[in-house]
Tab-separated table of C-alpha atoms in Angstrom:
chain	number	residue	atom	x	y	z
A	18	MET	CA	-33.517	-141.155	77.989
A	19	LEU	CA	-30.178	-138.907	77.809
A	20	ARG	CA	-28.271	-142.021	78.432
A	21	ARG	CA	-29.997	-143.500	75.318
A	22	GLN	CA	-29.644	-140.419	73.269
A	23	VAL	CA	-25.764	-140.346	73.989
A	24	ALA	CA	-25.566	-144.169	73.174
A	25	ARG	CA	-27.025	-143.292	69.550
A	26	LEU	CA	-24.245	-140.908	68.678
A	27	ARG	CA	-21.806	-141.727	66.085
A	28	PRO	CA	-18.924	-139.166	66.356
A	29	ARG	CA	-16.757	-140.917	63.867
A	30	ALA	CA	-19.504	-140.920	61.101
A	31	ALA	CA	-20.303	-137.376	62.139
A	32	ALA	CA	-16.781	-136.175	61.790
A	33	VAL	CA	-16.420	-137.591	58.427
A	34	THR	CA	-19.728	-135.732	57.286
A	35	ILE	CA	-18.432	-132.480	58.441
A	36	VAL	CA	-15.216	-132.866	56.813
A	37	ALA	CA	-17.205	-133.876	53.697
A	38	MET	CA	-19.208	-130.605	54.159
A	39	LEU	CA	-16.338	-128.486	54.598
A	40	ALA	CA	-14.623	-130.055	51.508
A	41	GLY	CA	-17.788	-129.672	49.471
A	42	PHE	CA	-17.757	-125.747	50.781
A	43	GLY	CA	-14.152	-125.425	49.632
A	44	ALA	CA	-14.733	-126.883	46.429
A	45	GLY	CA	-17.734	-124.686	45.638
A	46	LEU	CA	-15.974	-121.548	46.851
A	47	VAL	CA	-13.051	-122.451	44.374
A	48	LEU	CA	-15.595	-122.947	41.417
A	49	ALA	CA	-17.514	-119.973	42.239
A	50	HIS	CA	-14.370	-117.709	42.378
A	51	LEU	CA	-12.894	-119.166	39.048
A	52	VAL	CA	-16.065	-118.651	36.873
A	53	HIS	CA	-17.345	-115.678	38.844
A	54	LEU	CA	-20.611	-117.335	39.963
A	55	ARG	CA	-23.098	-116.039	42.549
A	56	LEU	CA	-22.886	-116.977	46.171
A	57	ASP	CA	-25.784	-119.299	45.669
A	58	THR	CA	-23.193	-121.922	44.101
A	59	VAL	CA	-21.475	-122.218	47.494
A	60	VAL	CA	-24.585	-122.690	49.350
A	61	LEU	CA	-25.535	-125.384	46.974
A	62	ALA	CA	-22.115	-126.996	47.464
A	63	VAL	CA	-22.390	-126.996	51.166
A	64	ALA	CA	-25.814	-128.510	50.863
A	65	ILE	CA	-24.888	-131.327	48.595
A	66	GLY	CA	-21.718	-131.967	50.704
A	67	LEU	CA	-23.607	-132.321	53.935
A	68	THR	CA	-26.298	-134.426	52.507
A	69	LEU	CA	-23.905	-136.849	50.522
A	70	GLY	CA	-21.500	-136.948	53.647
A	71	ARG	CA	-24.247	-138.623	55.504
A	72	THR	CA	-26.078	-140.866	52.968
A	73	GLN	CA	-22.965	-142.083	50.972
A	74	GLN	CA	-20.793	-143.330	53.772
A	75	THR	CA	-21.616	-146.984	53.280
A	76	ALA	CA	-22.387	-146.714	49.515
A	77	SER	CA	-21.204	-149.779	47.567
A	78	ARG	CA	-18.989	-149.105	44.305
A	79	ARG	CA	-21.921	-149.727	42.088
A	80	GLU	CA	-23.940	-146.967	43.948
A	81	ARG	CA	-21.035	-144.446	43.846
A	82	VAL	CA	-20.781	-145.147	39.971
A	83	LEU	CA	-24.606	-144.595	39.435
A	84	GLY	CA	-24.509	-141.542	41.759
A	85	LEU	CA	-21.795	-139.951	39.765
A	86	VAL	CA	-24.314	-139.931	36.835
A	87	LEU	CA	-27.532	-139.364	38.599
A	88	VAL	CA	-26.523	-136.616	40.858
A	89	PRO	CA	-25.404	-134.166	38.132
A	90	ALA	CA	-28.102	-135.093	35.762
A	91	VAL	CA	-30.807	-134.316	38.316
A	92	ALA	CA	-29.024	-131.056	39.302
A	93	ALA	CA	-29.232	-129.941	35.760
A	94	GLY	CA	-32.896	-130.822	35.651
A	95	SER	CA	-33.410	-128.994	38.909
A	96	GLY	CA	-31.776	-126.015	37.262
A	97	ALA	CA	-34.070	-126.440	34.238
A	98	LEU	CA	-37.193	-126.427	36.544
A	99	GLY	CA	-35.858	-123.212	38.085
A	100	LEU	CA	-35.746	-121.523	34.952
A	101	LEU	CA	-39.376	-122.580	34.329
A	102	LEU	CA	-40.476	-121.220	37.948
A	103	ALA	CA	-38.504	-117.996	37.129
A	104	GLY	CA	-39.628	-117.577	33.615
A	105	GLY	CA	-43.455	-117.189	34.044
A	106	HIS	CA	-44.372	-120.947	33.840
A	107	ALA	CA	-44.863	-121.325	37.433
A	108	LEU	CA	-47.618	-123.904	37.243
A	109	LEU	CA	-45.816	-126.443	34.743
A	110	GLY	CA	-42.666	-125.993	36.745
A	111	SER	CA	-44.540	-126.685	40.128
A	112	ALA	CA	-46.156	-129.588	38.556
A	113	LEU	CA	-43.001	-131.264	37.315
A	114	PHE	CA	-41.443	-130.555	40.620
A	115	VAL	CA	-43.899	-132.415	42.509
A	116	LEU	CA	-43.856	-135.357	40.205
A	117	ALA	CA	-40.162	-135.542	40.358
A	118	LEU	CA	-40.013	-135.509	44.206
A	119	SER	CA	-42.807	-137.904	44.412
A	120	ALA	CA	-41.157	-140.347	41.888
A	121	THR	CA	-37.918	-140.399	44.428
A	122	VAL	CA	-40.100	-141.894	46.956
A	123	GLY	CA	-42.291	-144.329	44.595
A	124	VAL	CA	-39.091	-146.025	43.257
A	125	ARG	CA	-38.360	-147.450	46.681
A	126	ARG	CA	-40.948	-150.396	45.811
A	127	TRP	CA	-38.089	-151.613	43.763
A	128	GLY	CA	-35.484	-152.446	46.442
A	129	PRO	CA	-32.697	-151.039	48.344
A	130	LEU	CA	-30.677	-149.920	45.272
A	131	ALA	CA	-33.719	-147.939	43.862
A	132	THR	CA	-34.228	-146.443	47.325
A	133	LYS	CA	-30.764	-145.237	47.487
A	134	LEU	CA	-30.719	-143.736	43.977
A	135	GLY	CA	-33.866	-142.041	44.974
A	136	THR	CA	-32.535	-140.779	48.205
A	137	MET	CA	-29.470	-139.256	46.160
A	138	ALA	CA	-31.945	-137.763	43.600
A	139	VAL	CA	-33.880	-135.585	46.215
A	140	LEU	CA	-31.162	-133.280	47.106
A	141	PRO	CA	-30.535	-131.570	43.836
A	142	LEU	CA	-34.299	-131.159	43.428
A	143	LEU	CA	-34.586	-129.532	46.787
A	144	VAL	CA	-32.219	-126.877	45.663
A	145	LEU	CA	-35.008	-124.976	44.235
A	146	LEU	CA	-36.175	-124.651	47.785
A	147	LEU	CA	-32.706	-123.394	48.959
A	148	VAL	CA	-32.028	-121.081	46.257
A	149	PRO	CA	-35.004	-118.841	44.902
A	150	PRO	CA	-35.802	-119.435	41.621
A	151	SER	CA	-35.667	-115.778	40.689
A	152	ALA	CA	-32.029	-115.924	41.321
A	153	VAL	CA	-31.609	-118.716	38.727
A	154	GLU	CA	-29.351	-117.551	35.827
A	155	PRO	CA	-29.862	-118.710	32.011
A	156	ASP	CA	-26.790	-120.987	32.357
A	157	GLY	CA	-27.695	-122.175	35.779
A	158	PRO	CA	-28.560	-125.831	34.737
A	159	MET	CA	-25.022	-126.130	33.583
A	160	TRP	CA	-23.210	-124.787	36.499
A	161	THR	CA	-25.571	-126.466	38.839
A	162	ALA	CA	-24.512	-129.850	37.239
A	163	ALA	CA	-20.979	-128.648	37.396
A	164	THR	CA	-21.152	-127.871	41.079
A	165	ALA	CA	-22.860	-131.137	41.941
A	166	LEU	CA	-20.241	-133.309	40.047
A	167	LEU	CA	-17.468	-131.568	41.715
A	168	VAL	CA	-18.661	-131.845	45.112
A	169	TYR	CA	-19.614	-135.585	44.597
A	170	LEU	CA	-16.171	-136.383	43.606
A	171	VAL	CA	-14.837	-134.376	46.384
A	172	VAL	CA	-17.110	-135.968	48.973
A	173	SER	CA	-16.379	-139.450	47.687
A	174	ALA	CA	-12.771	-138.804	47.982
A	175	VAL	CA	-13.004	-137.936	51.549
A	176	GLN	CA	-15.256	-141.027	52.454
A	177	LEU	CA	-12.949	-143.546	50.536
A	178	LEU	CA	-9.762	-142.039	52.369
A	179	ALA	CA	-11.934	-142.340	55.772
A	180	LEU	CA	-12.643	-145.873	54.713
A	181	ARG	CA	-9.030	-146.776	53.857
A	182	ALA	CA	-7.914	-145.154	57.345
A	183	GLY	CA	-10.501	-147.331	59.337
A	184	VAL	CA	-12.367	-144.183	60.451
A	185	LEU	CA	-15.653	-145.630	58.618
A	186	SER	CA	-16.475	-149.362	58.513
A	187	PRO	CA	-16.770	-151.141	54.879
A	188	PRO	CA	-20.122	-151.172	53.563
A	189	ALA	CA	-21.803	-154.517	54.159
A	190	ALA	CA	-23.233	-156.692	51.324
A	191	THR	CA	-26.717	-155.879	50.586
A	192	ARG	CA	-29.055	-158.560	50.206
A	193	SER	CA	-31.570	-158.086	47.216
A	194	ALA	CA	-35.248	-157.948	48.800
A	195	PRO	CA	-37.466	-160.662	47.434
A	196	ARG	CA	-40.186	-159.518	45.105
A	197	PRO	CA	-43.525	-159.064	46.794
A	198	LYS	CA	-46.371	-161.470	45.649
A	199	ALA	CA	-49.204	-160.232	43.608
A	200	ALA	CA	-50.537	-157.049	45.592
A	201	THR	CA	-54.099	-156.891	46.661
A	202	LYS	CA	-53.268	-153.373	48.279
A	203	LEU	CA	-51.050	-150.484	47.169
A	204	PRO	CA	-47.388	-150.837	48.327
A	205	ALA	CA	-46.213	-148.657	51.121
A	206	SER	CA	-43.898	-146.623	49.055
A	207	THR	CA	-46.927	-145.857	46.585
A	208	ARG	CA	-48.952	-144.701	49.373
A	209	MET	CA	-46.002	-142.728	50.625
A	210	ALA	CA	-45.457	-141.138	46.954
A	211	ALA	CA	-49.253	-140.102	46.878
A	212	GLN	CA	-49.128	-138.640	50.145
A	213	LEU	CA	-46.119	-136.639	49.394
A	214	GLY	CA	-47.539	-135.481	46.113
A	215	VAL	CA	-50.595	-134.192	47.746
A	216	ALA	CA	-48.767	-132.534	50.421
A	217	LEU	CA	-46.358	-130.749	47.879
A	218	VAL	CA	-49.610	-129.502	45.963
A	219	VAL	CA	-51.297	-128.212	48.910
A	220	ALA	CA	-47.914	-126.516	50.461
A	221	ILE	CA	-47.158	-124.814	47.253
A	222	ALA	CA	-50.800	-123.521	46.996
A	223	LEU	CA	-50.873	-122.333	50.636
A	224	GLY	CA	-47.278	-121.248	50.929
A	225	ARG	CA	-47.631	-118.855	47.902
A	226	LEU	CA	-50.941	-117.562	49.204
A	227	VAL	CA	-49.793	-116.951	52.820
A	228	PHE	CA	-46.007	-116.605	52.525
A	229	PRO	CA	-45.609	-115.317	48.900
A	230	ALA	CA	-41.911	-114.404	49.481
A	231	HIS	CA	-40.947	-117.329	51.380
A	232	TRP	CA	-43.449	-120.200	50.231
A	233	GLN	CA	-40.266	-122.698	49.990
A	234	TRP	CA	-40.283	-123.044	53.626
A	235	VAL	CA	-43.585	-124.456	53.843
A	236	VAL	CA	-42.987	-126.834	50.930
A	237	LEU	CA	-39.572	-128.074	52.525
A	238	THR	CA	-41.306	-128.732	55.826
A	239	ALA	CA	-44.207	-130.665	54.068
A	240	PHE	CA	-41.545	-132.870	52.266
A	241	ILE	CA	-39.465	-133.390	55.425
A	242	VAL	CA	-42.437	-134.691	57.657
A	243	CYS	CA	-43.913	-136.828	54.582
A	244	SER	CA	-40.759	-138.319	53.010
A	245	GLY	CA	-39.806	-140.622	55.846
A	246	ASN	CA	-43.406	-141.467	56.973
A	247	ARG	CA	-43.505	-144.836	58.729
A	248	GLY	CA	-47.090	-144.633	60.138
A	249	ARG	CA	-49.374	-142.053	61.477
A	250	ALA	CA	-47.804	-141.820	64.945
A	251	ASP	CA	-44.370	-141.617	63.307
A	252	VAL	CA	-45.272	-138.784	61.243
A	253	LEU	CA	-47.032	-136.751	63.820
A	254	HIS	CA	-43.970	-137.369	66.197
A	255	LYS	CA	-41.824	-136.021	63.284
A	256	GLY	CA	-43.911	-132.929	62.844
A	257	ILE	CA	-43.700	-132.067	66.477
A	258	LEU	CA	-39.944	-132.477	66.826
A	259	ARG	CA	-39.567	-130.412	63.429
A	260	VAL	CA	-41.755	-127.599	65.055
A	261	ALA	CA	-40.408	-127.678	68.526
A	262	GLY	CA	-36.961	-127.753	67.361
A	263	ALA	CA	-37.351	-124.802	65.126
A	264	GLY	CA	-38.814	-122.866	67.854
A	265	VAL	CA	-35.895	-123.274	69.962
A	266	GLY	CA	-33.674	-122.523	67.020
A	267	THR	CA	-35.578	-119.203	66.356
A	268	VAL	CA	-34.783	-118.109	69.861
A	269	LEU	CA	-31.269	-119.102	69.684
A	270	ALA	CA	-30.548	-117.575	66.333
A	271	THR	CA	-32.216	-114.379	67.557
A	272	GLY	CA	-29.717	-114.162	70.433
A	273	LEU	CA	-26.700	-114.895	68.216
A	274	PHE	CA	-27.794	-112.495	65.401
A	275	GLY	CA	-26.356	-109.240	66.955
A	276	LEU	CA	-23.054	-110.974	67.547
A	277	PHE	CA	-22.091	-111.373	63.855
A	278	GLY	CA	-22.337	-108.374	61.361
A	279	PRO	CA	-23.051	-109.052	57.445
A	280	GLY	CA	-20.226	-110.619	55.531
A	281	GLY	CA	-17.892	-111.208	58.400
A	282	ILE	CA	-15.792	-114.463	58.891
A	283	GLY	CA	-17.479	-114.644	62.563
A	284	GLY	CA	-20.793	-115.304	61.000
A	285	VAL	CA	-19.158	-118.159	58.568
A	286	LEU	CA	-17.558	-119.836	61.591
A	287	ALA	CA	-20.871	-119.733	63.420
A	288	ILE	CA	-22.788	-121.298	60.474
A	289	PHE	CA	-20.520	-124.228	60.071
A	290	GLY	CA	-20.173	-124.595	63.964
A	291	MET	CA	-23.956	-124.864	64.277
A	292	LEU	CA	-24.086	-127.293	61.434
A	293	GLY	CA	-21.401	-129.478	63.069
A	294	ILE	CA	-23.316	-129.489	66.139
A	295	GLY	CA	-26.448	-130.505	64.164
A	296	VAL	CA	-24.785	-133.385	62.612
A	297	LEU	CA	-23.402	-134.842	65.591
A	298	LEU	CA	-26.721	-134.546	67.674
A	299	ARG	CA	-29.043	-135.520	64.676
A	300	GLU	CA	-28.639	-139.334	65.622
A	301	ALA	CA	-29.951	-138.489	69.280
A	302	SER	CA	-33.205	-136.561	68.197
A	303	TYR	CA	-34.298	-135.157	65.088
A	304	ALA	CA	-35.332	-131.979	67.273
A	305	TYR	CA	-31.633	-131.065	67.561
A	306	TRP	CA	-31.302	-131.086	63.849
A	307	ALA	CA	-34.303	-129.067	63.207
A	308	CYS	CA	-32.979	-126.415	65.837
A	309	CYS	CA	-29.465	-126.252	64.527
A	310	VAL	CA	-30.722	-126.018	60.810
A	311	THR	CA	-33.263	-123.312	61.626
A	312	ALA	CA	-30.381	-121.288	63.482
A	313	THR	CA	-28.062	-121.793	60.475
A	314	MET	CA	-30.630	-120.426	58.330
A	315	ALA	CA	-30.986	-117.433	60.695
A	316	LEU	CA	-27.383	-116.771	60.770
A	317	LEU	CA	-27.031	-117.250	56.927
A	318	LEU	CA	-29.557	-114.498	56.281
A	319	GLY	CA	-27.778	-112.293	58.590
A	320	TYR	CA	-24.377	-112.784	56.985
A	321	LEU	CA	-26.125	-111.970	53.730
A	322	GLY	CA	-27.372	-108.645	55.310
A	323	GLU	CA	-31.288	-109.544	55.381
A	324	ASP	CA	-33.447	-108.757	58.409
A	325	ALA	CA	-33.018	-112.409	60.127
A	326	PRO	CA	-34.856	-111.749	63.333
A	327	GLY	CA	-37.920	-110.429	61.449
A	328	LEU	CA	-37.821	-113.478	58.945
A	329	LEU	CA	-37.502	-115.935	61.804
A	330	PHE	CA	-41.068	-115.546	62.782
A	331	VAL	CA	-42.343	-115.815	59.114
A	332	ARG	CA	-39.996	-119.007	58.780
A	333	LEU	CA	-41.635	-120.500	61.865
A	334	GLY	CA	-44.996	-119.850	60.696
A	335	GLY	CA	-44.134	-121.568	57.361
A	336	ILE	CA	-42.637	-124.476	59.221
A	337	LEU	CA	-45.753	-124.807	61.348
A	338	LEU	CA	-47.808	-124.730	58.283
A	339	GLY	CA	-45.757	-127.197	56.402
A	340	GLY	CA	-45.841	-129.544	59.463
A	341	LEU	CA	-49.527	-129.476	59.585
A	342	ILE	CA	-49.886	-130.071	55.887
A	343	GLY	CA	-47.549	-133.140	55.930
A	344	VAL	CA	-49.208	-134.540	58.871
A	345	GLY	CA	-52.687	-134.230	57.383
A	346	ALA	CA	-51.743	-135.677	54.046
A	347	SER	CA	-49.979	-138.728	56.004
A	348	TRP	CA	-53.049	-139.313	58.156
A	349	LEU	CA	-55.653	-138.912	55.512
A	350	VAL	CA	-54.292	-139.934	51.886
A	351	LEU	CA	-53.874	-143.547	51.959
A	352	PRO	CA	-52.585	-143.991	55.529
A	353	ILE	CA	-49.859	-146.579	56.479
A	354	LYS	CA	-50.872	-149.188	59.018
A	355	GLY	CA	-49.084	-148.518	62.469
A	356	GLY	CA	-48.762	-152.400	62.848
A	357	ALA	CA	-46.292	-152.769	59.982
A	358	VAL	CA	-44.259	-149.991	61.446
A	359	THR	CA	-44.147	-151.541	64.832
A	360	ARG	CA	-43.269	-154.939	63.445
A	361	ASP	CA	-40.563	-153.135	61.348
A	362	ARG	CA	-38.841	-151.486	64.222
A	363	ASP	CA	-38.965	-154.890	66.033
A	364	THR	CA	-37.225	-156.280	63.254
A	365	ASN	CA	-34.666	-153.594	62.919
A	366	ALA	CA	-33.877	-153.843	66.833
A	367	ALA	CA	-32.563	-157.321	66.139
A	368	ARG	CA	-30.448	-156.259	63.037
A	369	PRO	CA	-26.899	-154.701	63.218
A	370	THR	CA	-27.178	-150.991	62.974
A	371	ASP	CA	-26.123	-148.970	60.015
A	372	ASP	CA	-23.875	-145.748	60.081
A	373	THR	CA	-26.470	-143.999	57.943
A	374	GLU	CA	-30.179	-143.016	58.015
A	375	ALA	CA	-30.511	-144.064	54.429
A	376	GLY	CA	-29.636	-147.653	55.219
A	377	ARG	CA	-32.176	-147.850	57.836
A	378	ARG	CA	-34.719	-146.288	55.454
A	379	VAL	CA	-34.134	-149.301	52.890
A	380	VAL	CA	-34.906	-151.725	55.569
A	381	SER	CA	-37.942	-149.819	56.645
A	382	VAL	CA	-39.436	-149.225	53.223
A	383	VAL	CA	-38.936	-152.820	52.059
A	384	ALA	CA	-40.663	-154.149	55.124
A	385	LEU	CA	-43.560	-151.819	54.890
A	386	ASP	CA	-43.884	-152.751	50.993
A	387	ARG	CA	-44.125	-156.299	52.133
A	388	GLU	CA	-46.881	-155.349	54.326
A	389	GLY	CA	-48.797	-153.330	51.954
A	390	SER	CA	-48.722	-156.380	49.372
A	391	HIS	CA	-50.656	-158.578	51.631
């Protein structure tokens, strides 16, 4: 098993992602310093740089141009939702948030390009789960969009330089998926959108009830478990990996917490070091990524001066609850047939591998949509 995990590693792609993340961090830091923005702007820049650094490595010129418009626009919309959530309109803001995230999955039925655009639109929306709505400023939407645009340009520059230097392989031509015939059943992407919508509604309700100060962790986990659903077994496997990895990350971060004081440079280096390890090992197993992200969040809380060890157990409880919600929704709400997943994986095994998870998900969703239309 270890040999297979090592074979999955893509060190060049991981290195480009790490450089893109650091470039996004630097851009966000400069912007925050110039216009006196909160530290949330830097956190946002790192999150966008990390995600775009992975998902956009094989983007075509057309996808990059569309993303240049889409990502800042969705970021501005995310900032507006934050104002609703912080301004006494939590019910309306939560409803729009659920609809928007579900739509990023539902659009996959229209093929690879729509799938990639939906993937790009996810992260600015998830910023609401990274930055508490109470911290959103009145001019937050404008600066959120500006940060997203700046980081998008910086990450694209890093990736284009890596392509020119031969570190990354050029993007392969994408074939348009044939439109399915008249459907007698719901396409898989529509089912996934419905599952995600139900999971998010339940996660928001139970999260606010059980963990009122940290309900975002429940919602984030439910989204992660549901968003890449390729069948009941797949979603259960992902939920177990998420919880197990978070548990190990909790123990690891508790041991590291005392080594770095609030606001110290050592804490910053540890945060980026943990993220770098997670990026490298993510292709080997999702559990490594969950472990490193949990530890990173703990180190970030410690850097900000919060009681990270105490909050870690609350976070683990939120992850466990969110995982149960995600698995339950995927199993009970318009479940996807496992046979479609098996055939899809057999098909993928015969195709050249992609450098990004987004590319693999395109193939998976198109295959599942065909299955749902028969």
